[in-house]
CSV table of C-alpha atoms and ligand atoms in Angstrom, one decimal:
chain,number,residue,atom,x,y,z
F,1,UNK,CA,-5.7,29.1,-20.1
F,2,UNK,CA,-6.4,28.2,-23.8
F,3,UNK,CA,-9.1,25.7,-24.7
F,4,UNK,CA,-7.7,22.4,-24.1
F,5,UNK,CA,-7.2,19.7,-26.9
F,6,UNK,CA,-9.8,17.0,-26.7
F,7,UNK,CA,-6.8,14.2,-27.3
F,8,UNK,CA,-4.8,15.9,-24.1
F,9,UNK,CA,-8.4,16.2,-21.8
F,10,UNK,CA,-7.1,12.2,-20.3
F,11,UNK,CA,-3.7,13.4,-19.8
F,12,UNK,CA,-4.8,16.5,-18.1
F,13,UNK,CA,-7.5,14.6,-15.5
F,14,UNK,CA,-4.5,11.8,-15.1
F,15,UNK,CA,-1.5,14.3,-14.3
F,16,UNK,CA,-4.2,16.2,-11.4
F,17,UNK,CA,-5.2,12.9,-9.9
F,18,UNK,CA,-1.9,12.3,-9.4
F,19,UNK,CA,-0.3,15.5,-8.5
F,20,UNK,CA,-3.6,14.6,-5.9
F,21,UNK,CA,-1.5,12.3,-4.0
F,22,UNK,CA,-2.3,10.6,-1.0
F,23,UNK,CA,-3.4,7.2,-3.2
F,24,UNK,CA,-3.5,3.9,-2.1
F,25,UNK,CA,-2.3,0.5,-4.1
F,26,UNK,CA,-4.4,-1.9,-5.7
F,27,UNK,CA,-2.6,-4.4,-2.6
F,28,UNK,CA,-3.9,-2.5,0.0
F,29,UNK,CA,-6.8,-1.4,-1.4
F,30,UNK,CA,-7.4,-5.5,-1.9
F,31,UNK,CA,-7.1,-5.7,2.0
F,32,UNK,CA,-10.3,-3.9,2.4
F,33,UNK,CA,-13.5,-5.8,2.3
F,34,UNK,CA,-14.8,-3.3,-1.1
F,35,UNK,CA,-17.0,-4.1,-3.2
F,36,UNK,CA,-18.1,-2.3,-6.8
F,37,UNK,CA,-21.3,-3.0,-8.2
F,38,UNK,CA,-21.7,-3.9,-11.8
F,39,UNK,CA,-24.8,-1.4,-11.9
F,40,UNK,CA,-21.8,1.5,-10.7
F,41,UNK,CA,-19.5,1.0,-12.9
F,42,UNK,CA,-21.8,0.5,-15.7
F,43,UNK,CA,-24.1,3.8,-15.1
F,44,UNK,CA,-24.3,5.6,-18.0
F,45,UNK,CA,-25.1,8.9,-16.4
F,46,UNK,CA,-29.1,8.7,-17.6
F,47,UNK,CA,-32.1,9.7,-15.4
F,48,UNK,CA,-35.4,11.1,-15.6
F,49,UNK,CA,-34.4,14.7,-17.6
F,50,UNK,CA,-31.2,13.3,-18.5
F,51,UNK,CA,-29.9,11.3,-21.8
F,52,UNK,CA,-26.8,8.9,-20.9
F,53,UNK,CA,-23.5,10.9,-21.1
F,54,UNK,CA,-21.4,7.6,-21.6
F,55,UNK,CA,-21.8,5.0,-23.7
F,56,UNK,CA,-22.3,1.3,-22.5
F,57,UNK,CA,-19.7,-1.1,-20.8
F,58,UNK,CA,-19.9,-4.7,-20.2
F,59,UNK,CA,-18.7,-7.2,-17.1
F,60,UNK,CA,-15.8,-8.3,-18.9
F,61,UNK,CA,-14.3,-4.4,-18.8
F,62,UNK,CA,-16.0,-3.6,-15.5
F,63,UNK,CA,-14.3,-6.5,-13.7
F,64,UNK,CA,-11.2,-5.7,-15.4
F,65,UNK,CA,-10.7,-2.5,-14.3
F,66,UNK,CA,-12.3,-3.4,-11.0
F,67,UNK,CA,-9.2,-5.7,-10.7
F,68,UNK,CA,-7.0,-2.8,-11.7
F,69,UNK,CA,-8.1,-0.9,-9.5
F,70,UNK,CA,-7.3,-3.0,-6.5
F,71,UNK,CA,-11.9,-3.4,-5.3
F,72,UNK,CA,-11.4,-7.3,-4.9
F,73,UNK,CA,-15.1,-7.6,-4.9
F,74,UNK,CA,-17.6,-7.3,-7.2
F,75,UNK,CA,-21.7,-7.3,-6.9
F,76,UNK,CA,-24.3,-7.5,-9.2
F,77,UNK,CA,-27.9,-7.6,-10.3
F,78,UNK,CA,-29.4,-10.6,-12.1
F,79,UNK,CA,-30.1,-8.4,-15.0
F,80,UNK,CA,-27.1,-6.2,-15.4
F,81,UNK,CA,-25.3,-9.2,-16.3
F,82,UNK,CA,-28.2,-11.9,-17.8
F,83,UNK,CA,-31.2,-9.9,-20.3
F,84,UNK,CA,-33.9,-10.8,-18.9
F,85,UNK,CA,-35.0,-13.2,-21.3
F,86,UNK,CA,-32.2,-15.6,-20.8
F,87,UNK,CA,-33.0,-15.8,-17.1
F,88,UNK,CA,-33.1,-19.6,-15.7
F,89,UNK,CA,-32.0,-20.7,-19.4
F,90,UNK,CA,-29.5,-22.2,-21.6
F,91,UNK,CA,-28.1,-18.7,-21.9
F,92,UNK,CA,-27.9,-18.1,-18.2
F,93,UNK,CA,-25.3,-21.0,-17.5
F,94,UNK,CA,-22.9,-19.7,-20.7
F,95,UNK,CA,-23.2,-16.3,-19.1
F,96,UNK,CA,-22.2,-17.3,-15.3
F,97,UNK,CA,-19.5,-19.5,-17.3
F,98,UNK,CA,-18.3,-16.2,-18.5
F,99,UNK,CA,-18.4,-14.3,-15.6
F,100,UNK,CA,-16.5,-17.2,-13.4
F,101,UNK,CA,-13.7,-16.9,-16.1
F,102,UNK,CA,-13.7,-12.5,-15.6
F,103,UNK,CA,-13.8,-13.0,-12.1
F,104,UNK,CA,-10.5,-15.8,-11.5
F,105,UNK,CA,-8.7,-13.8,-14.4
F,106,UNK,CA,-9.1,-10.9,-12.7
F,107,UNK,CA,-8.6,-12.1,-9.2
F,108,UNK,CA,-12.2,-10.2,-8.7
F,109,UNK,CA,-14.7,-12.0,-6.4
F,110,UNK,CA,-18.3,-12.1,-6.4
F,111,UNK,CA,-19.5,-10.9,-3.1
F,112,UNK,CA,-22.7,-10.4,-3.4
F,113,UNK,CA,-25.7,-10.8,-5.3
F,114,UNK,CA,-29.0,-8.9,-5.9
F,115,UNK,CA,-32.5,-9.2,-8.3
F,116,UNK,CA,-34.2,-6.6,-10.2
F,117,UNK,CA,-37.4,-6.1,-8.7
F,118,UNK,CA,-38.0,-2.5,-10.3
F,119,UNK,CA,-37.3,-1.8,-13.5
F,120,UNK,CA,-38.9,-4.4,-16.2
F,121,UNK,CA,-42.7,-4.2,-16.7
F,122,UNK,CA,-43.5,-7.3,-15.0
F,123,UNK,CA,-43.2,-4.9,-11.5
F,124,UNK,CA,-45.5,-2.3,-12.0
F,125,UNK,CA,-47.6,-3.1,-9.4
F,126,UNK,CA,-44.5,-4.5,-7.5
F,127,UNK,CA,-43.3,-7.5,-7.1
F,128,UNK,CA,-45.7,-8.6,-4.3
F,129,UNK,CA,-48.6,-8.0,-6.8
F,130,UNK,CA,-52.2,-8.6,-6.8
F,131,UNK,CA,-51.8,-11.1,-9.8
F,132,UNK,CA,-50.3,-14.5,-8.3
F,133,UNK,CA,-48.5,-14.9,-11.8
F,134,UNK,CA,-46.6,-11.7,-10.9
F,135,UNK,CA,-45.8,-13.0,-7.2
F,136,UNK,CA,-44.7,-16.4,-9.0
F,137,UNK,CA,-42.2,-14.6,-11.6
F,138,UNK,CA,-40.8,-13.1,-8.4
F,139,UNK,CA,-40.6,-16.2,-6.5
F,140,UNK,CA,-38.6,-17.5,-9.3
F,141,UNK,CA,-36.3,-14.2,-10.0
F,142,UNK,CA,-35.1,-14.3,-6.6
F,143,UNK,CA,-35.0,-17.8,-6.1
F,144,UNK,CA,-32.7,-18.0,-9.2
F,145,UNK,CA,-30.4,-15.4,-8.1
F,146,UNK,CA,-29.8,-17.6,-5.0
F,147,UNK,CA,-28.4,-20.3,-7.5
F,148,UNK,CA,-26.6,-17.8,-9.4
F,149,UNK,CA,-24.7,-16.4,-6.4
F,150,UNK,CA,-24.1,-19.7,-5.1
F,151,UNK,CA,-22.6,-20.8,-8.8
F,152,UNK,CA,-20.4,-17.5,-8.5
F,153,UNK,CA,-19.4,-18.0,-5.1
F,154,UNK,CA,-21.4,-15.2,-3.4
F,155,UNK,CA,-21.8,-14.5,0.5
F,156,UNK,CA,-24.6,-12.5,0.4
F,157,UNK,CA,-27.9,-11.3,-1.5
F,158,UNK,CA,-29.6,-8.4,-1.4
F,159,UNK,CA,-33.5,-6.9,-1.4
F,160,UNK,CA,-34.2,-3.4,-2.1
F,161,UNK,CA,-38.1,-3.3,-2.6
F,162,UNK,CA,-38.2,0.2,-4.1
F,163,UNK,CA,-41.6,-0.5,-6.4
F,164,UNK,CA,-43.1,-1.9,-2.8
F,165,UNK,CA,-45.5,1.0,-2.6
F,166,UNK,CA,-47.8,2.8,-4.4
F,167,UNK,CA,-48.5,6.0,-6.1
F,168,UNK,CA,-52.6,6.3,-5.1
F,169,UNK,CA,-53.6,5.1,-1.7
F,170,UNK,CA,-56.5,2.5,-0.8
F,171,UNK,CA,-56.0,0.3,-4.2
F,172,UNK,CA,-54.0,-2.8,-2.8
F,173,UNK,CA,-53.7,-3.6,1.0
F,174,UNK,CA,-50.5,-2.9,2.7
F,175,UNK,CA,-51.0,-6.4,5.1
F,176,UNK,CA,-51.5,-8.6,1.7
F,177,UNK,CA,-48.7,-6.9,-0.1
F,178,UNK,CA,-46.2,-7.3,2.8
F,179,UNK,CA,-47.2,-11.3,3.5
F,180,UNK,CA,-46.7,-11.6,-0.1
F,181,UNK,CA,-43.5,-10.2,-0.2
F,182,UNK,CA,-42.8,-12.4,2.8
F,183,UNK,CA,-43.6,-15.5,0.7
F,184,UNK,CA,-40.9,-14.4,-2.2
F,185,UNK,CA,-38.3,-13.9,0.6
F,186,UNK,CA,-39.3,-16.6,2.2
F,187,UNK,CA,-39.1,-19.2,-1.2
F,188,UNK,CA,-35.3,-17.5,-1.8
F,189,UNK,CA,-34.6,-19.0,1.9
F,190,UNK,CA,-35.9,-22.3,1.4
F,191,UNK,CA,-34.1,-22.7,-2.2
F,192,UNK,CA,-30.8,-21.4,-0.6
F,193,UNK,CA,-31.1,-23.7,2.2
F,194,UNK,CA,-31.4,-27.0,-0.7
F,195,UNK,CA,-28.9,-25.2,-2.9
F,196,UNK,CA,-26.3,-24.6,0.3
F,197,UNK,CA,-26.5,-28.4,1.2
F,198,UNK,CA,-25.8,-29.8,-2.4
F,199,UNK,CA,-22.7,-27.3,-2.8
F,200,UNK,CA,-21.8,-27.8,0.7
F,201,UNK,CA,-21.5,-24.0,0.6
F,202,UNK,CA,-23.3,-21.9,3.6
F,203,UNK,CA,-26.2,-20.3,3.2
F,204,UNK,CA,-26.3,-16.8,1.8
F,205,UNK,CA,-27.4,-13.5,3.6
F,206,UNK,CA,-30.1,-12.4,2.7
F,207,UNK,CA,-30.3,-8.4,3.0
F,208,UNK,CA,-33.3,-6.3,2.9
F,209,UNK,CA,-32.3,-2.5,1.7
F,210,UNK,CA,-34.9,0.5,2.5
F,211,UNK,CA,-35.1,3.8,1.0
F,212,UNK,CA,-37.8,6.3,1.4
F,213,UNK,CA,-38.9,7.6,-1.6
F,214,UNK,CA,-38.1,6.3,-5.3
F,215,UNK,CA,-39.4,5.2,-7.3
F,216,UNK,CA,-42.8,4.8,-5.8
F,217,UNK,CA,-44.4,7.9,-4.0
F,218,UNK,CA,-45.3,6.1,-0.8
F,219,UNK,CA,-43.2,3.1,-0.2
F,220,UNK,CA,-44.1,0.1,2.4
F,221,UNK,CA,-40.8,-0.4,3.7
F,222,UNK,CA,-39.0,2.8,3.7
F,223,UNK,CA,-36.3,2.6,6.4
F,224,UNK,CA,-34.1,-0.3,7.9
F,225,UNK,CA,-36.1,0.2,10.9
F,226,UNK,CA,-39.2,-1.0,9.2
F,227,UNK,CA,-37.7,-3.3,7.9
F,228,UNK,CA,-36.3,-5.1,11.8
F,229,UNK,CA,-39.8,-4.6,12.6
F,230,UNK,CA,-40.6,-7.0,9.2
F,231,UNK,CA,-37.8,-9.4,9.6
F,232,UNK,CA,-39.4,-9.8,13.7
F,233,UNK,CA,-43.1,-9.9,12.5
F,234,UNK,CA,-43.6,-13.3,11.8
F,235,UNK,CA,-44.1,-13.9,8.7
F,236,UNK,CA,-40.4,-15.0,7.5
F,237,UNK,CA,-40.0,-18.8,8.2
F,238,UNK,CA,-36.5,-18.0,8.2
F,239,UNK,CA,-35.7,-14.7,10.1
F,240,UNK,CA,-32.2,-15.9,11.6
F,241,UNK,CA,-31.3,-15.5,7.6
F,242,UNK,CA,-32.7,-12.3,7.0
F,243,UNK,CA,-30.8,-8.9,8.3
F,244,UNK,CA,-30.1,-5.1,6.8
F,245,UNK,CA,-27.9,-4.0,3.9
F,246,UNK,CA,-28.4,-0.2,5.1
F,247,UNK,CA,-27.5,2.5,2.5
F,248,UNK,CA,-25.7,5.7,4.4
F,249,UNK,CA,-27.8,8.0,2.1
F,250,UNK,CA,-31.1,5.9,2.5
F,251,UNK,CA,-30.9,6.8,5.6
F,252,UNK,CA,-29.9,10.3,5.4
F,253,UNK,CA,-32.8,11.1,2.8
F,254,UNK,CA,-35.6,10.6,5.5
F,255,UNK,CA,-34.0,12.8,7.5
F,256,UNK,CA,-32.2,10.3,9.8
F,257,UNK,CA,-28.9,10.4,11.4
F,258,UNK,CA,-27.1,7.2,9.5
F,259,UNK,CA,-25.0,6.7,12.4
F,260,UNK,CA,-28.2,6.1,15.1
F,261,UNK,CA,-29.8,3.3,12.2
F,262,UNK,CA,-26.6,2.3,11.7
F,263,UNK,CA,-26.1,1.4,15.9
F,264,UNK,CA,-30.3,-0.1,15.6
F,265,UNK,CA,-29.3,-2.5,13.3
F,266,UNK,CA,-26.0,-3.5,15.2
F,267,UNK,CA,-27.9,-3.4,18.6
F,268,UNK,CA,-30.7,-6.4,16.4
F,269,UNK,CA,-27.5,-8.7,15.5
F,270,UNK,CA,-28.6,-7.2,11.4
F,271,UNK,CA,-26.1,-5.2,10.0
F,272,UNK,CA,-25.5,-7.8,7.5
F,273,UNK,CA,-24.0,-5.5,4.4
F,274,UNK,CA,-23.7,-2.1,4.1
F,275,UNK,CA,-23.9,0.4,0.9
F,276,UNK,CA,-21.6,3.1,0.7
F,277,UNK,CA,-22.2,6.6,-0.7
F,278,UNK,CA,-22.9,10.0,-0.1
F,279,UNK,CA,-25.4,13.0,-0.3
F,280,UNK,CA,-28.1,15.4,1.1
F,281,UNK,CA,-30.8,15.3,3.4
F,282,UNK,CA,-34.3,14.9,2.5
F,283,UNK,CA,-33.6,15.0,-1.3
F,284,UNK,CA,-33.7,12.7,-3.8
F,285,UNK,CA,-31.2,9.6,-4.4
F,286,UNK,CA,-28.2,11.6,-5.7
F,287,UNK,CA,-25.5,8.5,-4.4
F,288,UNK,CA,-22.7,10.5,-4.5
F,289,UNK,CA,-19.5,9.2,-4.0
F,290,UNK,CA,-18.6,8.5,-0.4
F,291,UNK,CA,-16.9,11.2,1.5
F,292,UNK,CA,-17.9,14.1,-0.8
F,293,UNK,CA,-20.6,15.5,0.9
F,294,UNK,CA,-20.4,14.4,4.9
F,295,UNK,CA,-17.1,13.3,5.7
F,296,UNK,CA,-17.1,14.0,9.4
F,297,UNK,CA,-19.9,12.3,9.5
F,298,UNK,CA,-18.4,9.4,7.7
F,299,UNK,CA,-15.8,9.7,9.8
F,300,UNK,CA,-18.4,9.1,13.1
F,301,UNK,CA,-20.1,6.3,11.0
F,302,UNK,CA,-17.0,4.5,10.7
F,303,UNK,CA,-15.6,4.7,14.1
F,304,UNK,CA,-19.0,3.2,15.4
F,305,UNK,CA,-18.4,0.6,13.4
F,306,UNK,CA,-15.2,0.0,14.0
F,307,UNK,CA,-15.7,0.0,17.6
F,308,UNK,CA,-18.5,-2.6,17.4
F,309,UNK,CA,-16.6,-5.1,14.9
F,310,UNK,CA,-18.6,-5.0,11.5
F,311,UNK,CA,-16.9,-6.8,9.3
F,312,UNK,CA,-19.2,-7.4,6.9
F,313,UNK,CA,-18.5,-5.8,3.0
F,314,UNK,CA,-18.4,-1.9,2.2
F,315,UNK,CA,-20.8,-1.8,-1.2
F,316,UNK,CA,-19.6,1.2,-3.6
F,317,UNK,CA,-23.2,1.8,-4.5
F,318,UNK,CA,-22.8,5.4,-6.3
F,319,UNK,CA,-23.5,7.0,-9.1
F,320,UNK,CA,-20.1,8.5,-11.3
F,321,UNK,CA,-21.8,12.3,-12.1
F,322,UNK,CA,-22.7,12.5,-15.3
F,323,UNK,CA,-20.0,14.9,-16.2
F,324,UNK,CA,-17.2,12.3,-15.6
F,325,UNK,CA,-16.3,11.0,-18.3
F,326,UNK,CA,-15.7,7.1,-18.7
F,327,UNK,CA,-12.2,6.9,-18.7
F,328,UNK,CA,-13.1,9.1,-15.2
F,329,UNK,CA,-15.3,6.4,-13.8
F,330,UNK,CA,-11.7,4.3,-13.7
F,331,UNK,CA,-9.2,7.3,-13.5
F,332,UNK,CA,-10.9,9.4,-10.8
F,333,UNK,CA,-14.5,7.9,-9.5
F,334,UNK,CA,-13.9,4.6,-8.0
F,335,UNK,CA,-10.3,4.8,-7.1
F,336,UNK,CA,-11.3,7.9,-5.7
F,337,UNK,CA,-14.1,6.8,-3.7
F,338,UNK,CA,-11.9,3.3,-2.3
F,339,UNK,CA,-9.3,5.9,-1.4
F,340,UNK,CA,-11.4,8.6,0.6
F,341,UNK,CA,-13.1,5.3,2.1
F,342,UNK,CA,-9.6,4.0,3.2
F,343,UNK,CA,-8.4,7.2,4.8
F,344,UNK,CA,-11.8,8.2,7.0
F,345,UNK,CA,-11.4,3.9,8.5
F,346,UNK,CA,-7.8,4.6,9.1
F,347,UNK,CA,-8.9,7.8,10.7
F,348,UNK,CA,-11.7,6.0,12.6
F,349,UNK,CA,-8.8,3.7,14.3
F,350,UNK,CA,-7.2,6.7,14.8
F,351,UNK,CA,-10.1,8.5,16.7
F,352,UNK,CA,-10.6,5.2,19.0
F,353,UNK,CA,-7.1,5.4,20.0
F,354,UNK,CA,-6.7,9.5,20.7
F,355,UNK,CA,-5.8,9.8,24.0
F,356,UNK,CA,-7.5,12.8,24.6
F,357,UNK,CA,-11.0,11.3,23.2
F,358,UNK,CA,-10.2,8.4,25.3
F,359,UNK,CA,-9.4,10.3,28.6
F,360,UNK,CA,-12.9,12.7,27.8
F,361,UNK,CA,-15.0,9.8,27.0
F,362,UNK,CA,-13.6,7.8,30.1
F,363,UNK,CA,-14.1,10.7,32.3
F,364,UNK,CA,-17.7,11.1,30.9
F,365,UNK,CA,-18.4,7.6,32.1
F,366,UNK,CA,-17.2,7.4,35.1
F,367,UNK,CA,-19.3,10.4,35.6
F,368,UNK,CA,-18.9,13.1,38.3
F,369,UNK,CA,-19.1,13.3,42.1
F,370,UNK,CA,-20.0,16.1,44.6
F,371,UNK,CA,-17.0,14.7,47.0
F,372,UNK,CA,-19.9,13.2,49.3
F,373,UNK,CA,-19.9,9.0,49.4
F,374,UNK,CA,-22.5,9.2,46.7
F,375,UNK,CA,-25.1,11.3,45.0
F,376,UNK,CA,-28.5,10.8,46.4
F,377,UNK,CA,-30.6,9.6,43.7
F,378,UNK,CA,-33.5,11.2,44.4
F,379,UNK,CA,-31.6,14.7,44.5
F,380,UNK,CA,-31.4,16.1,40.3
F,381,UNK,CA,-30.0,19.1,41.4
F,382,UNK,CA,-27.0,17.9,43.1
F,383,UNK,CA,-26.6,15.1,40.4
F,384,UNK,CA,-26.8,17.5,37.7
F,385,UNK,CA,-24.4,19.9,39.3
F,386,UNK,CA,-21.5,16.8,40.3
F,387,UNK,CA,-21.8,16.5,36.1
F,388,UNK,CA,-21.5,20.0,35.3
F,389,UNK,CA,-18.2,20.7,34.2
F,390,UNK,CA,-17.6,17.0,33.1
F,391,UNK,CA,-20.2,17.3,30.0
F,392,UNK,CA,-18.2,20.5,28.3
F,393,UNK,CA,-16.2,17.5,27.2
F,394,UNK,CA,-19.1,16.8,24.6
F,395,UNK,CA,-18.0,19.4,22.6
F,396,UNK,CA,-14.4,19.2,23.6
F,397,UNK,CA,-14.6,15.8,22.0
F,398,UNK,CA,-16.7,17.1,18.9
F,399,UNK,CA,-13.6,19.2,18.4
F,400,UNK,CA,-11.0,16.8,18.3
F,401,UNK,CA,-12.7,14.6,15.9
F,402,UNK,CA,-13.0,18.0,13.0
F,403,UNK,CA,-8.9,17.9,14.1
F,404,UNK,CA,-8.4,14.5,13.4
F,405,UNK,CA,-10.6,15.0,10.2
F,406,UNK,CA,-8.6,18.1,9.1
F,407,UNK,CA,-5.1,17.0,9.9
F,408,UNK,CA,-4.8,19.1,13.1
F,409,UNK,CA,-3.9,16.8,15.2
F,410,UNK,CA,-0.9,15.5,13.2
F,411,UNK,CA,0.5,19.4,13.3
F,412,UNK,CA,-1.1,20.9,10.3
F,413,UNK,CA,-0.9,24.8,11.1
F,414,UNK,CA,-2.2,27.8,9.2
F,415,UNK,CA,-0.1,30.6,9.5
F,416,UNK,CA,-2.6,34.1,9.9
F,417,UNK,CA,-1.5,37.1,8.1
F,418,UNK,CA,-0.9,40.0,10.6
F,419,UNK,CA,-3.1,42.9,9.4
Z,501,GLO,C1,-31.3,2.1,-5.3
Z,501,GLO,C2,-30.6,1.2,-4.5
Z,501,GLO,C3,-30.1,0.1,-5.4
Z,501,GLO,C4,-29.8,-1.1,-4.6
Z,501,GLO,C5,-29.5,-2.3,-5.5
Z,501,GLO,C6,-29.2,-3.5,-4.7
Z,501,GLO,O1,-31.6,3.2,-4.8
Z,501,GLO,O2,-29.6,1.7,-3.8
Z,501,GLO,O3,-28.9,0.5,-6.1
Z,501,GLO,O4,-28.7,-0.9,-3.7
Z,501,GLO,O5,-30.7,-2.5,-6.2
Z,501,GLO,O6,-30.2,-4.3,-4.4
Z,502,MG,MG1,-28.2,0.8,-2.5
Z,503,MG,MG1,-29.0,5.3,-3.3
């Protein structure tokens, strides 16, 4: 093939992603409870080593294409959208003015809501510093966000204390640091529960997000386990409001099994929010784009949650790879992503429903029997051997979900060359 033409590169990446197939409408895509992030969309392919590959991109275009797109939700940080500067000032209102008018033109809502506890200077030390000016500021960031999700109609905010942690150990004390923290969720609360009753809105929820390394080296919180056992120490005065926004490859970077945090969460009433993404175990925070890297364990993921009725929103926090262009965050990324996300929940449904995974999994429960009355429950041998045969279906079961995944099920053959 001869080089191509840089003025027929978009025509080229269009014609494939359609000749892709298999893509959804922005109506049904609407149907799904999706949401993009402002941060996503507006990525511009930077990180430590690497200078941006695309240049910047405002709300106005984001929400825009978002509403192209068919994501009918959109979330954001305080500071993607406000400078810091303007924050709880003049400018602040004109902004949210602007971004009410992007979101009804666009028939784009705001779903949920989160502040910037990481990157400014202010948080070096975290936002549960040692200074009490620092721990003020953050009482007042997130306690403004709460006003600024309620003025844009959000359901939900979100905490992701990545700078909660140190670098060198024995300077602060991890028991002041996390009842200061406390305090700053704790102010958000209270301010939501005034702002709720004067907007006769209902109170957001509040989401804590863990990940286990980045940006500090050792991090206070670093799993949604930790953070249940936070929520159920005490120190929130409000901890009815308080539950997980779990990120699949959060959870996966530790070395966990997304799925089993996933079930912990749902098992503590918490699974409040959940961000969606993909990538590798115990590496860093790659967030690529759901489906890429694990889709059959996607696929599990989402038939546990199907089967246990989350209905909470699907958070399209990932990173476009720096070699996608920006006409490829809209073309290819995110439609991309809603569509692979689409397919593995349909495929979930369809996994609950397989008759053969439901006979297996029905048979597994009603467990086996030696022919006698009953097993004698002090006797393991005989109860181990009524079982015997009946546990194979483990696997058989583990096979039919790769079918569903691959198609096999539905008939797709491959014909083998004789040879
Ligand atoms: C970073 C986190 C980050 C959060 C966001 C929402 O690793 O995933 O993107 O999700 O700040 O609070
Ligand atoms: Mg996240
Ligand atoms: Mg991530």
């Amino acid at each position: 093939m001869k080089p191509v033409p840089i003025d027929q590169q978009q025509a080229l990446v269009s014609r494939l992603m359609h000749a892709c197939g298999g893509s959804y409408s922005p109506e049904t895509r609407r149907k799904y409870y999706i949401s993009g992030p402002q941060w996503a969309a507006a990525y511009q392919g930077q990180a430590l080593f690497h200078a941006p590959t695309r240049p910047a991109i405002g709300f106005e275009d984001v929400i825009r294409k978002y509403g192209e797109i068919g994501i009918g939700y959109w979330s954001t940080h305080d500071t993607d959208v406000i400078p810091t500067e303007a924050l709880g000032r003049d400018q602040q209102g004109e902004i949210v003015a602007r971004l009410q008018k992007a979101l009804s033109e666009n028939g784009v809502k705001c779903s949920m809501v989160t502040t910037e506890t990481f990157y400014h200077a202010v948080w070096a030390a975290s936002p549960a510093a040692e200074a009490p000016a620092v721990r003020e500021y953050a009482k007042f960031r997130v306690q403004n966000t709460v006003e600024v999700g309620h003025e844009l109609g959000a359901g939900f905010a979100v905490y992701w204390p990545g700078s909660l942690g140190y670098y060198v150990q024995g300077a602060i004390d991890e028991m002041d640091t996390l009842r200061w923290y406390a305090e700053a969720l704790n102010a958000a609360c209270d301010r939501d529960i005034e702002v709720a009753a004067k907007k006769g809105r209902p109170t957001l929820k509040h989401c804590l997000e863990a990940k286990p390394f980045e940006p500090q080296a050792e991090i206070l919180l670093p799993t949604s386990d930790a953070m249940l056992a936070f929520i159920a120490s005490g120190l929130l005065t409000h901890p009815e409001m308080v539950g997980l926004n779990p990120e699949y490859l959060h959870e996966l970077m530790w070395g966990g099994a997304p799925r089993a945090a996933l079930a912990r969460a749902l098992l503590a009433g918490k699974l409040f929010h959940f961000d969606i993404n993909d990538g590798y175990r115990l590496k860093h925070d790659v967030d690529i784009g759901v489906g890429l890297v694990n889709p059959l364990d996607w696929l599990n993921v989402l038939v546990l949650l199907r089967s246990h009725g989350y209905n909470g929103p699907f958070n399209l926090d990932y990173k476009p790879p720096r070699t996608t262009s920006q006409f490829g965050v809209f073309e290819v990324s995110f439609p991309s992503a809603v569509d692979r996300f689409i397919t593995l929940w349909e495929m979930a449904g369809e996994a609950i429903a397989d008759p053969i995974i439901k006979e297996a999994t029905d048979a597994l429960k009603a467990g086996g029997s030696d022919g006698n009355s009953g097993n004698d429950p002090r006797d393991a041998d005989a109860i181990a051997k009524a079982n015997r045969e009946l546990l194979t279906l483990h696997e058989l079961i583990a096979h039919r979900l790769v079918q569903i995944l691959l198609g096999l099920d539905r008939g797709r053959v491959f014909s083998i060359q004789k040879g």
